[in-house]
Coordinates of C-alpha atoms in Angstrom, one line a residue:
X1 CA 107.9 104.1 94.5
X2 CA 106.1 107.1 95.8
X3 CA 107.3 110.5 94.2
X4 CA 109.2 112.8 96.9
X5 CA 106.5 115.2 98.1
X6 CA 104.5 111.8 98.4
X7 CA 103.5 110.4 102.2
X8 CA 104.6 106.5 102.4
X9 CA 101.9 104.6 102.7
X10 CA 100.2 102.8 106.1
X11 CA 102.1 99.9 105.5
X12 CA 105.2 101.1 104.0
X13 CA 105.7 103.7 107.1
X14 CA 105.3 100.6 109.4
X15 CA 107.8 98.5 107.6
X16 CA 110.2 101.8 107.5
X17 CA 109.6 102.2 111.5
X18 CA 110.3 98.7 112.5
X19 CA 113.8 98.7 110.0
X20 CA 114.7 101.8 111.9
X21 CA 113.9 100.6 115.6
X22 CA 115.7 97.3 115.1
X23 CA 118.6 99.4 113.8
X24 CA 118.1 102.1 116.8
X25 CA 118.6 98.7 119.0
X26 CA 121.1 97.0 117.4
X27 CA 123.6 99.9 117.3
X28 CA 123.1 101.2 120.9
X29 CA 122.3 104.7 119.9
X30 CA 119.3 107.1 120.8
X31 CA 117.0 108.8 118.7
X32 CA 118.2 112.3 119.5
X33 CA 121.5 111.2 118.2
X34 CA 120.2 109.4 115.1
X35 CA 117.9 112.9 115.0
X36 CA 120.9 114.6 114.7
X37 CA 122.5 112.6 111.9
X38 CA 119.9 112.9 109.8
X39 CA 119.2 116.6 110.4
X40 CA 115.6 116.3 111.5
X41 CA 114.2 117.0 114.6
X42 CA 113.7 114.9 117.7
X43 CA 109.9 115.3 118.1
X44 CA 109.1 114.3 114.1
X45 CA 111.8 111.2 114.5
X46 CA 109.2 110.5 117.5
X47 CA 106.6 110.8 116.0
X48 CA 107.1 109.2 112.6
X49 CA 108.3 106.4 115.0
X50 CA 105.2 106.5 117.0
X51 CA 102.8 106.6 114.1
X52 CA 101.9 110.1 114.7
X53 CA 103.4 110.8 111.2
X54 CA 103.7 109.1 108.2
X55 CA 107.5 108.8 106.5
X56 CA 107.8 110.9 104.0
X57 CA 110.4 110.1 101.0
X58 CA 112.7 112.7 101.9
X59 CA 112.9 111.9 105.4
X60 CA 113.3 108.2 104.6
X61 CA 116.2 109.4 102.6
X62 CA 118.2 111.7 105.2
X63 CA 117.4 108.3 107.7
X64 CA 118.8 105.7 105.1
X65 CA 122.2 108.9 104.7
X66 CA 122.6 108.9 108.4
X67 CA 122.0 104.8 109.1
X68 CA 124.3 104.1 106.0
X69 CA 121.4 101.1 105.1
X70 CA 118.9 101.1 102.9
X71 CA 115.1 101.3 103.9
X72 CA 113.6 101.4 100.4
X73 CA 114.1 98.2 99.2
X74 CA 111.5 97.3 101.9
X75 CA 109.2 99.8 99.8
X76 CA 109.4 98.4 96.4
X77 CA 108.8 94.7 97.7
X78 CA 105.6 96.2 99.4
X79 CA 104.5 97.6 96.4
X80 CA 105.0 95.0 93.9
X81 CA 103.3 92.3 95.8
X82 CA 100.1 91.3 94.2
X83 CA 98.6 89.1 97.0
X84 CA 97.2 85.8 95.5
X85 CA 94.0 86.1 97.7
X86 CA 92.8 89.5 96.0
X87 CA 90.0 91.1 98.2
X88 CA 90.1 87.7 100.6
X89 CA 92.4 87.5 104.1
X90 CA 94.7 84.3 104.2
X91 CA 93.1 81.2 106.1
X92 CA 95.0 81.6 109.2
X93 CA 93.1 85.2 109.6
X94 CA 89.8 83.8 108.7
X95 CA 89.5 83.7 105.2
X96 CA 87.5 87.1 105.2
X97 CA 86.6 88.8 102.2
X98 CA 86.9 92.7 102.0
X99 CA 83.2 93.7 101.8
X100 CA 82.3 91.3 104.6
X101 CA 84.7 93.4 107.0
X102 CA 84.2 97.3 105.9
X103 CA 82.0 97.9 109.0
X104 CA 85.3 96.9 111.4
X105 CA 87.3 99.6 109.1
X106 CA 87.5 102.8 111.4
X107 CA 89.6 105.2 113.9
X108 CA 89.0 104.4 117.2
X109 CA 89.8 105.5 121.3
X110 CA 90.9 102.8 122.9
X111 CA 91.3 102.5 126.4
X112 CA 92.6 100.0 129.3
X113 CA 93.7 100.4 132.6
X114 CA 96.6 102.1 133.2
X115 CA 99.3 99.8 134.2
X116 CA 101.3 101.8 135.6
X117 CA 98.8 104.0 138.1
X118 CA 95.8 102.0 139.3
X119 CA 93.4 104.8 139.5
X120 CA 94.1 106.1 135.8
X121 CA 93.1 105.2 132.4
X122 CA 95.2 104.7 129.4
X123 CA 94.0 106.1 126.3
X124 CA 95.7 105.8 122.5
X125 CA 93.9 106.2 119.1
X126 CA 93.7 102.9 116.7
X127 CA 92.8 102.5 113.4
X128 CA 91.9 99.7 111.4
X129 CA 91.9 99.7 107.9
X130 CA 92.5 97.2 104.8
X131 CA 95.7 96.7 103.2
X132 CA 95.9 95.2 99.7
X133 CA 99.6 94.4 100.1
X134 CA 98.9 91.9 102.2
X135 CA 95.1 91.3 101.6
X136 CA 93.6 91.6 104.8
X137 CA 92.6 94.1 107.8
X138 CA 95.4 95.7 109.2
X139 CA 95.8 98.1 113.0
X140 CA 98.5 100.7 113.8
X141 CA 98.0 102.2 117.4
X142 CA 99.2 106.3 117.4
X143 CA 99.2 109.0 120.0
X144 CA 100.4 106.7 122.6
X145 CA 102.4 108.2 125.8
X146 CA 104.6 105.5 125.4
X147 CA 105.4 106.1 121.8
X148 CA 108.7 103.1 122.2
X149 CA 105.9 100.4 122.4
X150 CA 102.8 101.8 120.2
X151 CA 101.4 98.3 118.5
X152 CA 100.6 97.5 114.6
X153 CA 99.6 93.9 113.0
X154 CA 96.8 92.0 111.4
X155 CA 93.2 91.4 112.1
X156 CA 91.7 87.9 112.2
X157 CA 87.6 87.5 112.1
X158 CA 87.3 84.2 112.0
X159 CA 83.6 82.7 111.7
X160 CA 83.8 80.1 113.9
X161 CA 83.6 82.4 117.2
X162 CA 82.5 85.2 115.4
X163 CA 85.0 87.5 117.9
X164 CA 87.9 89.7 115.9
X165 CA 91.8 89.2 117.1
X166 CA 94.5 92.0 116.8
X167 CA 97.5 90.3 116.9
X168 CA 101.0 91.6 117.0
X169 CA 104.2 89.1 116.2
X170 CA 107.3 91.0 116.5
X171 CA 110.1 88.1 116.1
X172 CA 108.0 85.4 117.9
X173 CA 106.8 87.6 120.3
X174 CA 103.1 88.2 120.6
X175 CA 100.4 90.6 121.9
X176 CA 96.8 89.7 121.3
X177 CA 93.6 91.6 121.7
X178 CA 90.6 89.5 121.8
X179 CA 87.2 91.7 121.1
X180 CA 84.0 90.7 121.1
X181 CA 81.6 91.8 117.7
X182 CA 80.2 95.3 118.0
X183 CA 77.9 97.0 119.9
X184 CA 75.3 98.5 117.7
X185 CA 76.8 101.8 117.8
X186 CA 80.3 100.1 116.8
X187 CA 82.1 100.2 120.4
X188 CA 84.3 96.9 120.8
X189 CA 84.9 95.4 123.6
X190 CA 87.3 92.3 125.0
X191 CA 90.8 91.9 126.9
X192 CA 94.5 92.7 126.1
X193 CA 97.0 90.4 126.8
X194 CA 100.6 91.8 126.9
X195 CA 103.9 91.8 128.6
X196 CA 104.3 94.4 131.6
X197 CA 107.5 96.3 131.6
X198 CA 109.3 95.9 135.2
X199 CA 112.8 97.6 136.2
X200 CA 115.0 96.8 133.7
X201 CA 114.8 94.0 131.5
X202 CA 111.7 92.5 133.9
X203 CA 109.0 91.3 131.9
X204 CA 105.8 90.0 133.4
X205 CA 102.8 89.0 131.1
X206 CA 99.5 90.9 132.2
X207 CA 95.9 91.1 130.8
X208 CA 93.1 93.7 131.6
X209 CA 90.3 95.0 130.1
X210 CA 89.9 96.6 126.6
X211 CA 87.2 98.6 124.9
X212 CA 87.8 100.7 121.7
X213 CA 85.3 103.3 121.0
X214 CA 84.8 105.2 117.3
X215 CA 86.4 108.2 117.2
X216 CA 83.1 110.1 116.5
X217 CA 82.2 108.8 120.1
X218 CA 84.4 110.9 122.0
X219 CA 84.2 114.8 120.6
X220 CA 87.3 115.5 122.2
X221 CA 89.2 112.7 123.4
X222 CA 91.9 112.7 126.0
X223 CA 94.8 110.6 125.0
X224 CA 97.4 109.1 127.1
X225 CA 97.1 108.5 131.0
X226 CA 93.5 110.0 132.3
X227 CA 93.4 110.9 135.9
X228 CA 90.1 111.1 137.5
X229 CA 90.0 114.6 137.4
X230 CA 89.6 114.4 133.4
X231 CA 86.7 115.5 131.5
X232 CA 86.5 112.2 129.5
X233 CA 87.6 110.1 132.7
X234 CA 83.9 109.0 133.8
X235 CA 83.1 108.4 130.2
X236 CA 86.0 106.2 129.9
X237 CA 85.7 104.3 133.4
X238 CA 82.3 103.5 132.3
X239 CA 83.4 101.7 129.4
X240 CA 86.0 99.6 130.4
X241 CA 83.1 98.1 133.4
X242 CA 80.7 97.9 130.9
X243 CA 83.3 95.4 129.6
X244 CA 82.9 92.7 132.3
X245 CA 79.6 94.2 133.7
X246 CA 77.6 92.8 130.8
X247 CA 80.1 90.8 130.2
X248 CA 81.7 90.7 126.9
X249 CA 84.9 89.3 128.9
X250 CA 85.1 87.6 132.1
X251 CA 88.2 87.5 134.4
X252 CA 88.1 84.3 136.8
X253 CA 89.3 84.9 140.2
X254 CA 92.6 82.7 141.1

């Protein structure tokens, strides 16, 4: 267990997050009301939600107080797993090892269409690193706009295609990125395919372009959604057309 003045780990914030949205769900309530409870502020609730912030021990503590349920018992089975594999991903992610993948390891700009306004561009940060507790590349989207719907799974880099899958299973549901290898500078590029949220409960799946560009690409990136009036917006347009321009993805017409 991490000492108090200790931040949790990638993976153990994640597993805290999720224990705490499904609870957030389940009981009806909002987070400035669970805010409250546990005597923190809204905007860290948000953002250690988000993945803006990693949990800290103490705030997992006033959270578990205010909940009445324990989230560290998630912790102590994260940290005592010793995978079998060791530095190697399972089979169904490609049997990888660890040094074979370092130059995927990164923080990263990613950007896609906005959804929501056809003229804008969404922009989040992404970051892909290894995790030992469950031996293989792991991604946790931050800085989203939409915080209630930021993204986190495994990597699969299979060498059969030779293309790298960010794949996101929530309860049976799934999101999947599929990107092409680098670019020689490291930009990745391929196509998201997700659910589109409608009025209400109305789902409708969509897909659209992807890129994600290292961080040290963009000296000051804009996150969220990029008008065309943006410093970074023609940068940014002319990376998501370099996706199917070239084409590392290809959209068929119906």
């Amino acid at each position: 267990m991490p000492t108090p003045d200790k931040q949790l780990s990638a993976e153990q914030s994640r597993q805290v997050a999720e224990t705490i949205r499904e609870e957030i769900a389940r009981r009806r309530i909002s987070r400035q009301s669970l805010a409250e409870q546990a005597k923190l502020s809204l905007s860290t609730l948000e953002k250690v939600l988000g993945g803006r912030r990693p949990f800290t021990l103490a705030t997992t503590v006033r959270l578990e107080q205010a909940l009445g349920v324990s989230l560290r018992k998630a912790l102590i089975v994260v940290a005592s797993v010793v995978p079998a594999n060791g530095d190697v991903a399972p089979d169904g992610l490609g049997a990888y090892s660890r040094r074979a993948v370092t130059w995927i390891e990164g923080i990263y700009v990613t950007i896609r269409p906005s959804f929501g306004d056809k003229d804008a561009i969404f922009a989040y940060r992404t970051e892909i690193v290894w995790d030992a507790a469950v031996s293989s590349l792991v991604f946790h989207e931050s800085e989203r706009q939409d915080a209630a719907y930021t993204q986190y799974g495994e990597v699969a880099v299979p060498n059969q295609s030779g293309h790298i899958y960010l794949v996101t299973n929530r309860h049976g549901q799934h999101r999947l990125i599929t990107l092409a290898p680098p670019a020689i500078s490291g930009e990745m590029y391929g196509i998201i395919t997700t659910l589109l949220a409608g009025r209400g409960s109305l789902l409708t799946p969509v897909a659209a372009p992807i890129a994600y560009l290292p961080i040290q690409m963009v000296p000051s990136p804009t996150l969220g959604r990029t008008s065309p009036n943006d410093a970074n917006y023609a940068l940014y347009r002319q990376h998501i057309r370099r996706t199917t321009d070239e084409p590392f993805a290809v959209f068929l017409p119906g």
